[in-house]
Amino acid sequence: MERENVAHTRQKISYCVLCNKTESSPGTFPFVIGLGRVCIECGMKKVRCDVCGEETKIITSSRFQGRTLCLRDHMKEIEKYRNHLVITFDEEKMGIDEIVNKALHSGPEGYTLLSIRRARNSKTVWEAEYEKTELFEMRCS
Ligand SMILES: [Zn+2]
Ligand SMILES: [Zn+2]
């Protein structure tokens, strides 16, 4: 679905979301995450990162949940989405007991086990889902 969307917008002439200028040929304007396509002039303008307060070019910034972020803080936000980890175990290689045991006791460091479930597309693979312990504790306190 999303891929179709991207392909679709690539063929279209887009306009700068800031000054409404249209591009000369499709795909000329760079895409700013959370903002949209911007022309080069607008992209070179400076904005202030809402997290660290440093100035950054619009072109290297992003909008995330209503905030303007510099590239570095954008990466940190992305990192937050990696708070969930899934590790898979194959029942053909080890017994259920062993899987449960492994999932419980040898999970990734700093993560708390949330659940063990059978993978949707397999009859023998199990998935252990983990969440970053600090987040898990925050959610539970
Ligand atoms: Zn513009
Ligand atoms: Zn920043």
PDB file of C-alpha atoms and ligand atoms in Angstrom:
ATOM      1  CA  MET A   1       0.000   0.000   0.000  1.00  0.00           C
ATOM      2  CA  GLU A   2       2.557   2.505   1.134  1.00  0.00           C
ATOM      3  CA  ARG A   3       4.932   1.602  -1.642  1.00  0.00           C
ATOM      4  CA  GLU A   4       2.195   2.291  -4.160  1.00  0.00           C
ATOM      5  CA  ASN A   5       1.687   5.671  -2.623  1.00  0.00           C
ATOM      6  CA  VAL A   6       5.339   6.548  -2.893  1.00  0.00           C
ATOM      7  CA  ALA A   7       5.487   5.451  -6.512  1.00  0.00           C
ATOM      8  CA  HIS A   8       2.420   7.460  -7.198  1.00  0.00           C
ATOM      9  CA  THR A   9       3.711  10.674  -5.684  1.00  0.00           C
ATOM     10  CA  ARG A  10       7.035  10.264  -7.487  1.00  0.00           C
ATOM     11  CA  GLN A  11       5.399  10.647 -10.841  1.00  0.00           C
ATOM     12  CA  LYS A  12       3.519  13.740  -9.845  1.00  0.00           C
ATOM     13  CA  ILE A  13       4.803  17.274  -9.920  1.00  0.00           C
ATOM     14  CA  SER A  14       4.809  18.378  -6.345  1.00  0.00           C
ATOM     15  CA  TYR A  15       4.841  21.763  -4.797  1.00  0.00           C
ATOM     16  CA  CYS A  16       6.699  23.245  -1.867  1.00  0.00           C
ATOM     17  CA  VAL A  17       4.583  22.910   1.282  1.00  0.00           C
ATOM     18  CA  LEU A  18       6.075  26.149   2.574  1.00  0.00           C
ATOM     19  CA  CYS A  19       5.892  28.575  -0.359  1.00  0.00           C
ATOM     20  CA  ASN A  20       3.671  26.693  -2.833  1.00  0.00           C
ATOM     21  CA  LYS A  21       6.238  26.851  -5.611  1.00  0.00           C
ATOM     22  CA  THR A  22       5.945  23.907  -8.036  1.00  0.00           C
ATOM     23  CA  GLU A  23       8.963  21.878  -9.052  1.00  0.00           C
ATOM     24  CA  SER A  24      10.245  21.829 -12.621  1.00  0.00           C
ATOM     25  CA  SER A  25      10.191  18.030 -12.892  1.00  0.00           C
ATOM     26  CA  PRO A  26       8.864  15.280 -10.594  1.00  0.00           C
ATOM     27  CA  GLY A  27      11.128  14.415  -7.678  1.00  0.00           C
ATOM     28  CA  THR A  28      13.203  17.597  -7.714  1.00  0.00           C
ATOM     29  CA  PHE A  29      12.090  18.819  -4.324  1.00  0.00           C
ATOM     30  CA  PRO A  30      13.555  16.981  -1.359  1.00  0.00           C
ATOM     31  CA  PHE A  31      11.159  15.345   1.060  1.00  0.00           C
ATOM     32  CA  VAL A  32      11.241  16.435   4.669  1.00  0.00           C
ATOM     33  CA  ILE A  33       9.832  13.816   7.026  1.00  0.00           C
ATOM     34  CA  GLY A  34       6.609  14.941   8.638  1.00  0.00           C
ATOM     35  CA  LEU A  35       6.535  18.096   6.559  1.00  0.00           C
ATOM     36  CA  GLY A  36       6.468  17.165   2.889  1.00  0.00           C
ATOM     37  CA  ARG A  37       8.274  18.371  -0.197  1.00  0.00           C
ATOM     38  CA  VAL A  38      10.096  21.643   0.040  1.00  0.00           C
ATOM     39  CA  CYS A  39      11.890  23.703  -2.592  1.00  0.00           C
ATOM     40  CA  ILE A  40      15.637  24.206  -2.252  1.00  0.00           C
ATOM     41  CA  GLU A  41      15.296  27.820  -1.098  1.00  0.00           C
ATOM     42  CA  CYS A  42      12.906  26.879   1.694  1.00  0.00           C
ATOM     43  CA  GLY A  43      14.952  23.788   2.497  1.00  0.00           C
ATOM     44  CA  MET A  44      18.027  25.918   3.145  1.00  0.00           C
ATOM     45  CA  LYS A  45      16.231  28.100   5.679  1.00  0.00           C
ATOM     46  CA  LYS A  46      17.090  27.544   9.292  1.00  0.00           C
ATOM     47  CA  VAL A  47      14.770  26.183  11.917  1.00  0.00           C
ATOM     48  CA  ARG A  48      15.385  25.573  15.564  1.00  0.00           C
ATOM     49  CA  CYS A  49      15.225  22.051  16.926  1.00  0.00           C
ATOM     50  CA  ASP A  50      12.536  21.840  19.595  1.00  0.00           C
ATOM     51  CA  VAL A  51      14.553  19.321  21.551  1.00  0.00           C
ATOM     52  CA  CYS A  52      18.140  20.588  21.688  1.00  0.00           C
ATOM     53  CA  GLY A  53      17.524  24.193  20.573  1.00  0.00           C
ATOM     54  CA  GLU A  54      20.170  24.111  17.875  1.00  0.00           C
ATOM     55  CA  GLU A  55      19.654  25.583  14.434  1.00  0.00           C
ATOM     56  CA  THR A  56      19.394  23.221  11.530  1.00  0.00           C
ATOM     57  CA  LYS A  57      18.428  23.524   7.875  1.00  0.00           C
ATOM     58  CA  ILE A  58      14.837  22.614   7.129  1.00  0.00           C
ATOM     59  CA  ILE A  59      16.145  20.061   4.650  1.00  0.00           C
ATOM     60  CA  THR A  60      17.945  18.146   7.412  1.00  0.00           C
ATOM     61  CA  SER A  61      15.171  18.556   9.942  1.00  0.00           C
ATOM     62  CA  SER A  62      12.006  16.597  10.442  1.00  0.00           C
ATOM     63  CA  ARG A  63       8.628  17.132  11.997  1.00  0.00           C
ATOM     64  CA  PHE A  64       7.612  14.617  14.557  1.00  0.00           C
ATOM     65  CA  GLN A  65       4.441  14.799  16.634  1.00  0.00           C
ATOM     66  CA  GLY A  66       4.224  18.525  16.051  1.00  0.00           C
ATOM     67  CA  ARG A  67       7.840  19.203  16.959  1.00  0.00           C
ATOM     68  CA  THR A  68      10.718  20.240  14.755  1.00  0.00           C
ATOM     69  CA  LEU A  69      13.709  17.984  15.204  1.00  0.00           C
ATOM     70  CA  CYS A  70      17.298  18.119  14.018  1.00  0.00           C
ATOM     71  CA  LEU A  71      18.714  15.020  12.374  1.00  0.00           C
ATOM     72  CA  ARG A  72      20.323  13.838  15.590  1.00  0.00           C
ATOM     73  CA  ASP A  73      17.151  14.107  17.634  1.00  0.00           C
ATOM     74  CA  HIS A  74      15.193  12.563  14.810  1.00  0.00           C
ATOM     75  CA  MET A  75      17.465   9.530  15.017  1.00  0.00           C
ATOM     76  CA  LYS A  76      16.853   9.368  18.745  1.00  0.00           C
ATOM     77  CA  GLU A  77      13.109   9.388  18.193  1.00  0.00           C
ATOM     78  CA  ILE A  78      13.470   6.564  15.694  1.00  0.00           C
ATOM     79  CA  GLU A  79      15.528   4.698  18.248  1.00  0.00           C
ATOM     80  CA  LYS A  80      12.595   4.892  20.637  1.00  0.00           C
ATOM     81  CA  TYR A  81      10.600   2.834  18.216  1.00  0.00           C
ATOM     82  CA  ARG A  82      13.096   0.067  18.606  1.00  0.00           C
ATOM     83  CA  ASN A  83      11.888  -0.366  22.117  1.00  0.00           C
ATOM     84  CA  HIS A  84      10.299  -3.594  21.097  1.00  0.00           C
ATOM     85  CA  LEU A  85      12.293  -6.614  20.083  1.00  0.00           C
ATOM     86  CA  VAL A  86      11.079  -9.940  18.813  1.00  0.00           C
ATOM     87  CA  ILE A  87      13.234 -13.027  19.002  1.00  0.00           C
ATOM     88  CA  THR A  88      12.164 -16.202  17.282  1.00  0.00           C
ATOM     89  CA  PHE A  89      12.666 -19.786  18.359  1.00  0.00           C
ATOM     90  CA  ASP A  90      12.088 -22.850  16.245  1.00  0.00           C
ATOM     91  CA  GLU A  91      10.253 -25.759  17.797  1.00  0.00           C
ATOM     92  CA  GLU A  92      11.957 -28.076  15.351  1.00  0.00           C
ATOM     93  CA  LYS A  93      15.282 -27.252  16.932  1.00  0.00           C
ATOM     94  CA  MET A  94      14.256 -27.277  20.578  1.00  0.00           C
ATOM     95  CA  GLY A  95      11.373 -28.270  22.792  1.00  0.00           C
ATOM     96  CA  ILE A  96       8.688 -25.923  24.053  1.00  0.00           C
ATOM     97  CA  ASP A  97      10.125 -26.073  27.568  1.00  0.00           C
ATOM     98  CA  GLU A  98      13.480 -25.023  26.276  1.00  0.00           C
ATOM     99  CA  ILE A  99      11.966 -22.220  24.241  1.00  0.00           C
ATOM    100  CA  VAL A 100      10.092 -20.847  27.242  1.00  0.00           C
ATOM    101  CA  ASN A 101      13.162 -21.209  29.382  1.00  0.00           C
ATOM    102  CA  LYS A 102      15.382 -19.470  26.883  1.00  0.00           C
ATOM    103  CA  ALA A 103      12.855 -16.700  26.283  1.00  0.00           C
ATOM    104  CA  LEU A 104      12.613 -16.091  30.017  1.00  0.00           C
ATOM    105  CA  HIS A 105      16.231 -16.326  30.985  1.00  0.00           C
ATOM    106  CA  SER A 106      18.376 -15.474  28.031  1.00  0.00           C
ATOM    107  CA  GLY A 107      16.560 -12.519  26.536  1.00  0.00           C
ATOM    108  CA  PRO A 108      18.431  -9.444  25.339  1.00  0.00           C
ATOM    109  CA  GLU A 109      20.045  -7.374  28.042  1.00  0.00           C
ATOM    110  CA  GLY A 110      17.952  -4.467  29.264  1.00  0.00           C
ATOM    111  CA  TYR A 111      14.712  -5.913  27.928  1.00  0.00           C
ATOM    112  CA  THR A 112      11.742  -7.460  29.693  1.00  0.00           C
ATOM    113  CA  LEU A 113       9.806 -10.350  28.241  1.00  0.00           C
ATOM    114  CA  LEU A 114       6.231  -9.390  27.384  1.00  0.00           C
ATOM    115  CA  SER A 115       4.881 -12.474  25.727  1.00  0.00           C
ATOM    116  CA  ILE A 116       5.675 -15.707  23.949  1.00  0.00           C
ATOM    117  CA  ARG A 117       3.451 -16.537  21.037  1.00  0.00           C
ATOM    118  CA  ARG A 118       3.408 -18.704  17.975  1.00  0.00           C
ATOM    119  CA  ALA A 119       4.504 -16.887  14.844  1.00  0.00           C
ATOM    120  CA  ARG A 120       1.605 -16.189  12.544  1.00  0.00           C
ATOM    121  CA  ASN A 121       3.129 -17.681   9.417  1.00  0.00           C
ATOM    122  CA  SER A 122       4.654 -20.806  10.878  1.00  0.00           C
ATOM    123  CA  LYS A 123       3.601 -23.920  12.730  1.00  0.00           C
ATOM    124  CA  THR A 124       6.883 -24.414  14.495  1.00  0.00           C
ATOM    125  CA  VAL A 125       8.254 -20.957  15.128  1.00  0.00           C
ATOM    126  CA  TRP A 126       7.602 -19.096  18.350  1.00  0.00           C
ATOM    127  CA  GLU A 127       8.138 -15.422  18.954  1.00  0.00           C
ATOM    128  CA  ALA A 128       9.212 -13.902  22.214  1.00  0.00           C
ATOM    129  CA  GLU A 129       8.405 -10.235  22.455  1.00  0.00           C
ATOM    130  CA  TYR A 130      10.481  -7.976  24.644  1.00  0.00           C
ATOM    131  CA  GLU A 131      10.214  -4.388  25.700  1.00  0.00           C
ATOM    132  CA  LYS A 132      12.973  -2.143  26.975  1.00  0.00           C
ATOM    133  CA  THR A 133      12.963  -2.634  30.729  1.00  0.00           C
ATOM    134  CA  GLU A 134      13.095   1.077  31.543  1.00  0.00           C
ATOM    135  CA  LEU A 135       9.969   1.636  29.474  1.00  0.00           C
ATOM    136  CA  PHE A 136       8.278  -1.418  30.843  1.00  0.00           C
ATOM    137  CA  GLU A 137       8.847  -0.122  34.353  1.00  0.00           C
ATOM    138  CA  MET A 138       7.680   3.346  33.431  1.00  0.00           C
ATOM    139  CA  ARG A 139       4.468   1.904  32.035  1.00  0.00           C
ATOM    140  CA  CYS A 140       3.884  -0.255  35.069  1.00  0.00           C
ATOM    141  CA  SER A 141       4.578   2.240  37.802  1.00  0.00           C
TER     142      SER A 141
HETATM  143 ZN    ZN B   1       9.519  26.785  -0.969  1.00  0.00          ZN
HETATM  144 ZN    ZN B   2      18.120  18.692  18.102  1.00  0.00          ZN
END
